[in-house]
Amino acid sequence: MKAQKLAREYIQIKDDNGKIIGCGFNQSWLNNTDLKGLSNQGCGMISAIDCGLYLANNTSISMHDYLQLCHQFSTTIVFTKLFTREFFGTISIGILPFQICRYINSMDSIQMKAKWNGIHGHKNMLSTMEEMLSNNIPVIWGLYRYNRRITLYSYDSINDTYKATASTNSHYVNAIAIIHNDTPIHNTMIKVSSWGQIFYIDYDEYLAYVGNSIISKFCSNIVVIDSIC
């Protein structure tokens, strides 16, 4: 097995008593706040904030302080509340890549430049992800395919197996490691943070999920973040 991963522990979310309740934030926690409207469509905001915290070397944060960052994002990044509003109970644009990039690029505490990789499709995408992780940069990863879902796996370390535990679509996750296994199945697994938990995505299954759709190749892609120094 060969792995490329972040150099530090990922974001730890703590409750009022200091107990760790999440590896990264879970947007469903916004349900009981005045940002309830972002609880279903706020995954892009969460990916951006999580990534920004990590790049600023702030990997432990209270729920209260995280909510303040959500308020900041929703009031300073254009169209956040409009794009995350559901129309007719089902239709929502959600956070777009340009909003995520704008957030990262607006951070004075880091010297980084973010841009959406969609125009390049999936050529060299995996190697780009590995390069970012080797530079200690989390990878904001958009997952999209019309009317399709992708499987999220959990890892059983005792039996060294992956178990399908969830599925998703039109969702952002943050990749924090890439694992190459010398096995006939699941030979390239991407370790991701989503909904405050750790999951794994089979990269070959991801490519099949995106398929040949030009729209999906653009929309299902990554945010490339580089140093501007």
mmCIF file of C-alpha atoms in Angstrom:
data_model
loop_
_atom_site.group_PDB
_atom_site.id
_atom_site.type_symbol
_atom_site.label_atom_id
_atom_site.label_comp_id
_atom_site.label_asym_id
_atom_site.label_seq_id
_atom_site.Cartn_x
_atom_site.Cartn_y
_atom_site.Cartn_z
ATOM 1 C CA MET A 1 0.000 0.000 0.000
ATOM 2 C CA LYS A 2 1.173 3.508 -0.844
ATOM 3 C CA ALA A 3 -0.429 6.684 0.476
ATOM 4 C CA GLN A 4 -0.175 10.437 -0.004
ATOM 5 C CA LYS A 5 -1.763 12.402 2.812
ATOM 6 C CA LEU A 6 -1.858 15.712 4.606
ATOM 7 C CA ALA A 7 0.996 16.344 7.022
ATOM 8 C CA ARG A 8 -1.232 17.419 9.915
ATOM 9 C CA GLU A 9 -4.392 16.192 11.565
ATOM 10 C CA TYR A 10 -7.514 17.438 9.802
ATOM 11 C CA ILE A 11 -10.045 19.903 11.242
ATOM 12 C CA GLN A 12 -11.457 18.951 14.644
ATOM 13 C CA ILE A 13 -14.821 20.457 15.576
ATOM 14 C CA LYS A 14 -15.424 20.697 19.350
ATOM 15 C CA ASP A 15 -18.584 21.232 21.380
ATOM 16 C CA ASP A 16 -18.933 23.625 24.316
ATOM 17 C CA ASN A 17 -17.242 21.091 26.605
ATOM 18 C CA GLY A 18 -14.226 20.678 24.353
ATOM 19 C CA LYS A 19 -15.286 17.245 23.111
ATOM 20 C CA ILE A 20 -14.437 16.437 19.485
ATOM 21 C CA ILE A 21 -17.694 15.938 17.581
ATOM 22 C CA GLY A 22 -16.547 15.998 13.972
ATOM 23 C CA CYS A 23 -13.681 15.613 11.548
ATOM 24 C CA GLY A 24 -14.609 18.675 9.561
ATOM 25 C CA PHE A 25 -17.991 20.344 9.928
ATOM 26 C CA ASN A 26 -21.393 18.811 9.198
ATOM 27 C CA GLN A 27 -23.745 21.278 7.493
ATOM 28 C CA SER A 28 -26.766 19.544 9.039
ATOM 29 C CA TRP A 29 -25.689 21.082 12.366
ATOM 30 C CA LEU A 30 -26.891 24.384 10.932
ATOM 31 C CA ASN A 31 -30.470 23.090 11.228
ATOM 32 C CA ASN A 32 -30.787 24.456 14.761
ATOM 33 C CA THR A 33 -29.322 27.867 13.976
ATOM 34 C CA ASP A 34 -30.384 31.016 12.147
ATOM 35 C CA LEU A 35 -28.490 29.600 9.141
ATOM 36 C CA LYS A 36 -30.947 26.749 8.755
ATOM 37 C CA GLY A 37 -31.349 27.583 5.070
ATOM 38 C CA LEU A 38 -27.758 26.491 4.471
ATOM 39 C CA SER A 39 -28.144 23.096 6.136
ATOM 40 C CA ASN A 40 -29.132 21.241 2.947
ATOM 41 C CA GLN A 41 -27.144 23.147 0.323
ATOM 42 C CA GLY A 42 -24.148 24.437 2.285
ATOM 43 C CA CYS A 43 -21.602 21.696 1.565
ATOM 44 C CA GLY A 44 -19.555 23.984 -0.693
ATOM 45 C CA MET A 45 -19.380 26.600 2.042
ATOM 46 C CA ILE A 46 -18.264 23.957 4.554
ATOM 47 C CA SER A 47 -15.581 22.608 2.200
ATOM 48 C CA ALA A 48 -14.246 26.133 1.675
ATOM 49 C CA ILE A 49 -14.214 27.001 5.397
ATOM 50 C CA ASP A 50 -12.644 23.663 6.383
ATOM 51 C CA CYS A 51 -9.941 24.073 3.756
ATOM 52 C CA GLY A 52 -9.298 27.689 4.751
ATOM 53 C CA LEU A 53 -8.929 26.729 8.407
ATOM 54 C CA TYR A 54 -6.436 24.016 7.561
ATOM 55 C CA LEU A 55 -4.369 26.312 5.349
ATOM 56 C CA ALA A 56 -4.335 28.899 8.156
ATOM 57 C CA ASN A 57 -3.031 26.184 10.508
ATOM 58 C CA ASN A 58 -6.169 26.334 12.640
ATOM 59 C CA THR A 59 -7.200 22.692 12.875
ATOM 60 C CA SER A 60 -9.119 22.814 16.164
ATOM 61 C CA ILE A 61 -12.193 25.034 16.448
ATOM 62 C CA SER A 62 -15.315 25.280 18.577
ATOM 63 C CA MET A 63 -18.797 24.989 17.155
ATOM 64 C CA HIS A 64 -19.469 28.594 18.190
ATOM 65 C CA ASP A 65 -16.432 29.955 16.338
ATOM 66 C CA TYR A 66 -17.191 27.854 13.274
ATOM 67 C CA LEU A 67 -20.718 29.255 13.105
ATOM 68 C CA GLN A 68 -19.227 32.743 13.059
ATOM 69 C CA LEU A 69 -17.231 31.760 9.971
ATOM 70 C CA CYS A 70 -20.439 30.488 8.343
ATOM 71 C CA HIS A 71 -22.071 33.856 9.029
ATOM 72 C CA GLN A 72 -19.055 35.612 7.534
ATOM 73 C CA PHE A 73 -19.187 33.464 4.402
ATOM 74 C CA SER A 74 -22.938 33.936 3.918
ATOM 75 C CA THR A 75 -22.722 37.720 4.231
ATOM 76 C CA THR A 76 -19.530 38.382 2.234
ATOM 77 C CA ILE A 77 -19.579 35.806 -0.586
ATOM 78 C CA VAL A 78 -22.055 37.000 -3.224
ATOM 79 C CA PHE A 79 -25.348 35.150 -3.797
ATOM 80 C CA THR A 80 -24.755 32.640 -0.964
ATOM 81 C CA LYS A 81 -28.247 32.895 0.499
ATOM 82 C CA LEU A 82 -29.900 33.115 -2.931
ATOM 83 C CA PHE A 83 -28.053 30.140 -4.399
ATOM 84 C CA THR A 84 -28.697 27.953 -1.336
ATOM 85 C CA ARG A 85 -32.398 28.779 -1.209
ATOM 86 C CA GLU A 86 -34.718 26.006 -2.325
ATOM 87 C CA PHE A 87 -37.356 26.991 -4.878
ATOM 88 C CA PHE A 88 -40.547 24.920 -5.173
ATOM 89 C CA GLY A 89 -39.163 22.718 -2.374
ATOM 90 C CA THR A 90 -36.675 20.896 -4.603
ATOM 91 C CA ILE A 91 -34.670 23.234 -6.848
ATOM 92 C CA SER A 92 -31.486 24.886 -5.589
ATOM 93 C CA ILE A 93 -28.314 26.072 -7.312
ATOM 94 C CA GLY A 94 -26.078 25.521 -4.297
ATOM 95 C CA ILE A 95 -22.626 26.973 -3.741
ATOM 96 C CA LEU A 96 -20.699 27.339 -6.994
ATOM 97 C CA PRO A 97 -16.941 26.903 -7.547
ATOM 98 C CA PHE A 98 -16.368 30.628 -8.126
ATOM 99 C CA GLN A 99 -17.753 31.341 -4.637
ATOM 100 C CA ILE A 100 -15.440 28.766 -3.063
ATOM 101 C CA CYS A 101 -12.437 30.188 -4.905
ATOM 102 C CA ARG A 102 -13.407 33.730 -3.937
ATOM 103 C CA TYR A 103 -13.469 32.736 -0.273
ATOM 104 C CA ILE A 104 -10.023 31.099 -0.373
ATOM 105 C CA ASN A 105 -8.582 33.978 -2.391
ATOM 106 C CA SER A 106 -9.954 36.542 0.081
ATOM 107 C CA MET A 107 -8.104 35.051 3.066
ATOM 108 C CA ASP A 108 -5.359 37.430 4.197
ATOM 109 C CA SER A 109 -3.877 34.799 6.527
ATOM 110 C CA ILE A 110 -2.695 32.584 3.655
ATOM 111 C CA GLN A 111 -0.764 33.308 0.485
ATOM 112 C CA MET A 112 -2.695 30.998 -1.826
ATOM 113 C CA LYS A 113 -4.531 31.247 -5.141
ATOM 114 C CA ALA A 114 -7.531 29.017 -5.847
ATOM 115 C CA LYS A 115 -9.044 28.216 -9.236
ATOM 116 C CA TRP A 116 -11.557 25.693 -10.543
ATOM 117 C CA ASN A 117 -10.060 22.856 -12.602
ATOM 118 C CA GLY A 118 -13.239 22.079 -14.558
ATOM 119 C CA ILE A 119 -12.021 23.305 -17.945
ATOM 120 C CA HIS A 120 -9.311 20.616 -17.872
ATOM 121 C CA GLY A 121 -11.723 17.740 -17.227
ATOM 122 C CA HIS A 122 -10.035 14.794 -15.546
ATOM 123 C CA LYS A 123 -6.730 14.820 -17.395
ATOM 124 C CA ASN A 124 -4.006 14.701 -14.723
ATOM 125 C CA MET A 125 -6.603 15.358 -12.005
ATOM 126 C CA LEU A 126 -5.461 12.508 -9.766
ATOM 127 C CA SER A 127 -1.801 13.530 -10.000
ATOM 128 C CA THR A 128 -2.804 17.137 -9.279
ATOM 129 C CA MET A 129 -4.637 15.977 -6.155
ATOM 130 C CA GLU A 130 -1.561 14.032 -5.056
ATOM 131 C CA GLU A 131 0.675 17.039 -5.630
ATOM 132 C CA MET A 132 -1.603 19.265 -3.554
ATOM 133 C CA LEU A 133 -1.661 16.760 -0.693
ATOM 134 C CA SER A 134 2.135 16.480 -0.854
ATOM 135 C CA ASN A 135 2.198 20.274 -0.397
ATOM 136 C CA ASN A 136 -0.133 19.901 2.613
ATOM 137 C CA ILE A 137 -3.179 21.377 0.848
ATOM 138 C CA PRO A 138 -6.624 19.733 1.208
ATOM 139 C CA VAL A 139 -8.444 19.157 -2.076
ATOM 140 C CA ILE A 140 -11.955 20.583 -2.396
ATOM 141 C CA TRP A 141 -13.688 18.060 -4.644
ATOM 142 C CA GLY A 142 -17.056 18.565 -6.307
ATOM 143 C CA LEU A 143 -19.090 15.434 -7.111
ATOM 144 C CA TYR A 144 -21.761 15.849 -9.770
ATOM 145 C CA ARG A 145 -23.556 13.727 -12.345
ATOM 146 C CA TYR A 146 -27.157 14.283 -13.357
ATOM 147 C CA ASN A 147 -29.452 11.626 -11.888
ATOM 148 C CA ARG A 148 -26.549 9.480 -10.631
ATOM 149 C CA ARG A 149 -25.057 8.821 -7.195
ATOM 150 C CA ILE A 150 -21.583 7.801 -6.091
ATOM 151 C CA THR A 151 -20.830 5.355 -3.277
ATOM 152 C CA LEU A 152 -19.046 6.430 -0.100
ATOM 153 C CA TYR A 153 -17.188 3.714 1.804
ATOM 154 C CA SER A 154 -16.067 3.262 5.393
ATOM 155 C CA TYR A 155 -12.848 1.406 6.190
ATOM 156 C CA ASP A 156 -12.691 -1.643 8.466
ATOM 157 C CA SER A 157 -9.087 -1.620 9.712
ATOM 158 C CA ILE A 158 -9.434 -5.001 11.451
ATOM 159 C CA ASN A 159 -10.397 -6.862 8.285
ATOM 160 C CA ASP A 160 -8.708 -4.402 5.906
ATOM 161 C CA THR A 161 -11.896 -4.015 3.873
ATOM 162 C CA TYR A 162 -14.082 -1.196 2.583
ATOM 163 C CA LYS A 163 -17.838 -1.229 3.192
ATOM 164 C CA ALA A 164 -20.387 0.809 1.226
ATOM 165 C CA THR A 165 -22.094 2.997 3.819
ATOM 166 C CA ALA A 166 -23.612 5.972 1.978
ATOM 167 C CA SER A 167 -24.047 7.593 -1.418
ATOM 168 C CA THR A 168 -24.267 11.157 -2.639
ATOM 169 C CA ASN A 169 -24.577 13.490 -5.610
ATOM 170 C CA SER A 170 -24.240 17.251 -6.166
ATOM 171 C CA HIS A 171 -21.957 17.387 -3.159
ATOM 172 C CA TYR A 172 -18.575 18.780 -2.130
ATOM 173 C CA VAL A 173 -16.094 16.810 -0.040
ATOM 174 C CA ASN A 174 -12.510 17.515 0.981
ATOM 175 C CA ALA A 175 -9.899 14.937 -0.008
ATOM 176 C CA ILE A 176 -7.269 14.463 2.697
ATOM 177 C CA ALA A 177 -5.403 11.352 1.480
ATOM 178 C CA ILE A 178 -4.972 9.106 -1.558
ATOM 179 C CA ILE A 179 -4.324 5.415 -0.977
ATOM 180 C CA HIS A 180 -3.000 3.056 -3.638
ATOM 181 C CA ASN A 181 -3.712 -0.572 -2.781
ATOM 182 C CA ASP A 182 -2.156 -3.565 -4.512
ATOM 183 C CA THR A 183 -5.584 -5.173 -4.916
ATOM 184 C CA PRO A 184 -7.866 -6.016 -7.867
ATOM 185 C CA ILE A 185 -10.663 -3.812 -6.495
ATOM 186 C CA HIS A 186 -10.497 -0.459 -4.670
ATOM 187 C CA ASN A 187 -6.910 -0.048 -5.803
ATOM 188 C CA THR A 188 -7.109 3.758 -5.636
ATOM 189 C CA MET A 189 -9.164 5.111 -2.736
ATOM 190 C CA ILE A 190 -9.583 8.787 -1.904
ATOM 191 C CA LYS A 191 -9.998 9.502 1.810
ATOM 192 C CA VAL A 192 -12.435 12.384 2.281
ATOM 193 C CA SER A 193 -14.093 14.432 4.982
ATOM 194 C CA SER A 194 -17.855 14.856 4.584
ATOM 195 C CA TRP A 195 -20.690 15.533 7.053
ATOM 196 C CA GLY A 196 -18.144 15.643 9.879
ATOM 197 C CA GLN A 197 -17.013 12.073 9.155
ATOM 198 C CA ILE A 198 -14.367 10.162 7.214
ATOM 199 C CA PHE A 199 -15.337 8.266 4.061
ATOM 200 C CA TYR A 200 -13.528 6.777 1.070
ATOM 201 C CA ILE A 201 -14.297 7.073 -2.643
ATOM 202 C CA ASP A 202 -13.063 4.582 -5.232
ATOM 203 C CA TYR A 203 -11.425 6.720 -7.934
ATOM 204 C CA ASP A 204 -12.218 4.240 -10.719
ATOM 205 C CA GLU A 205 -15.864 4.291 -9.636
ATOM 206 C CA TYR A 206 -15.698 8.087 -9.667
ATOM 207 C CA LEU A 207 -14.517 8.136 -13.291
ATOM 208 C CA ALA A 208 -17.325 5.733 -14.241
ATOM 209 C CA TYR A 209 -19.813 7.909 -12.297
ATOM 210 C CA VAL A 210 -18.792 11.013 -14.262
ATOM 211 C CA GLY A 211 -18.724 9.105 -17.564
ATOM 212 C CA ASN A 212 -18.372 10.950 -20.857
ATOM 213 C CA SER A 213 -20.638 13.857 -19.965
ATOM 214 C CA ILE A 214 -18.849 17.125 -20.771
ATOM 215 C CA ILE A 215 -21.035 18.950 -18.239
ATOM 216 C CA SER A 216 -20.153 16.463 -15.506
ATOM 217 C CA LYS A 217 -16.448 16.578 -16.353
ATOM 218 C CA PHE A 218 -16.560 20.325 -15.792
ATOM 219 C CA CYS A 219 -18.871 20.359 -12.770
ATOM 220 C CA SER A 220 -17.435 17.265 -11.071
ATOM 221 C CA ASN A 221 -13.878 18.399 -10.479
ATOM 222 C CA ILE A 222 -11.484 19.991 -7.990
ATOM 223 C CA VAL A 223 -10.333 23.377 -6.747
ATOM 224 C CA VAL A 224 -6.610 23.735 -7.494
ATOM 225 C CA ILE A 225 -4.832 25.769 -4.823
ATOM 226 C CA ASP A 226 -1.275 27.015 -5.308
ATOM 227 C CA SER A 227 1.056 29.251 -3.377
ATOM 228 C CA ILE A 228 1.364 32.763 -4.845
ATOM 229 C CA CYS A 229 4.730 33.435 -3.183
#
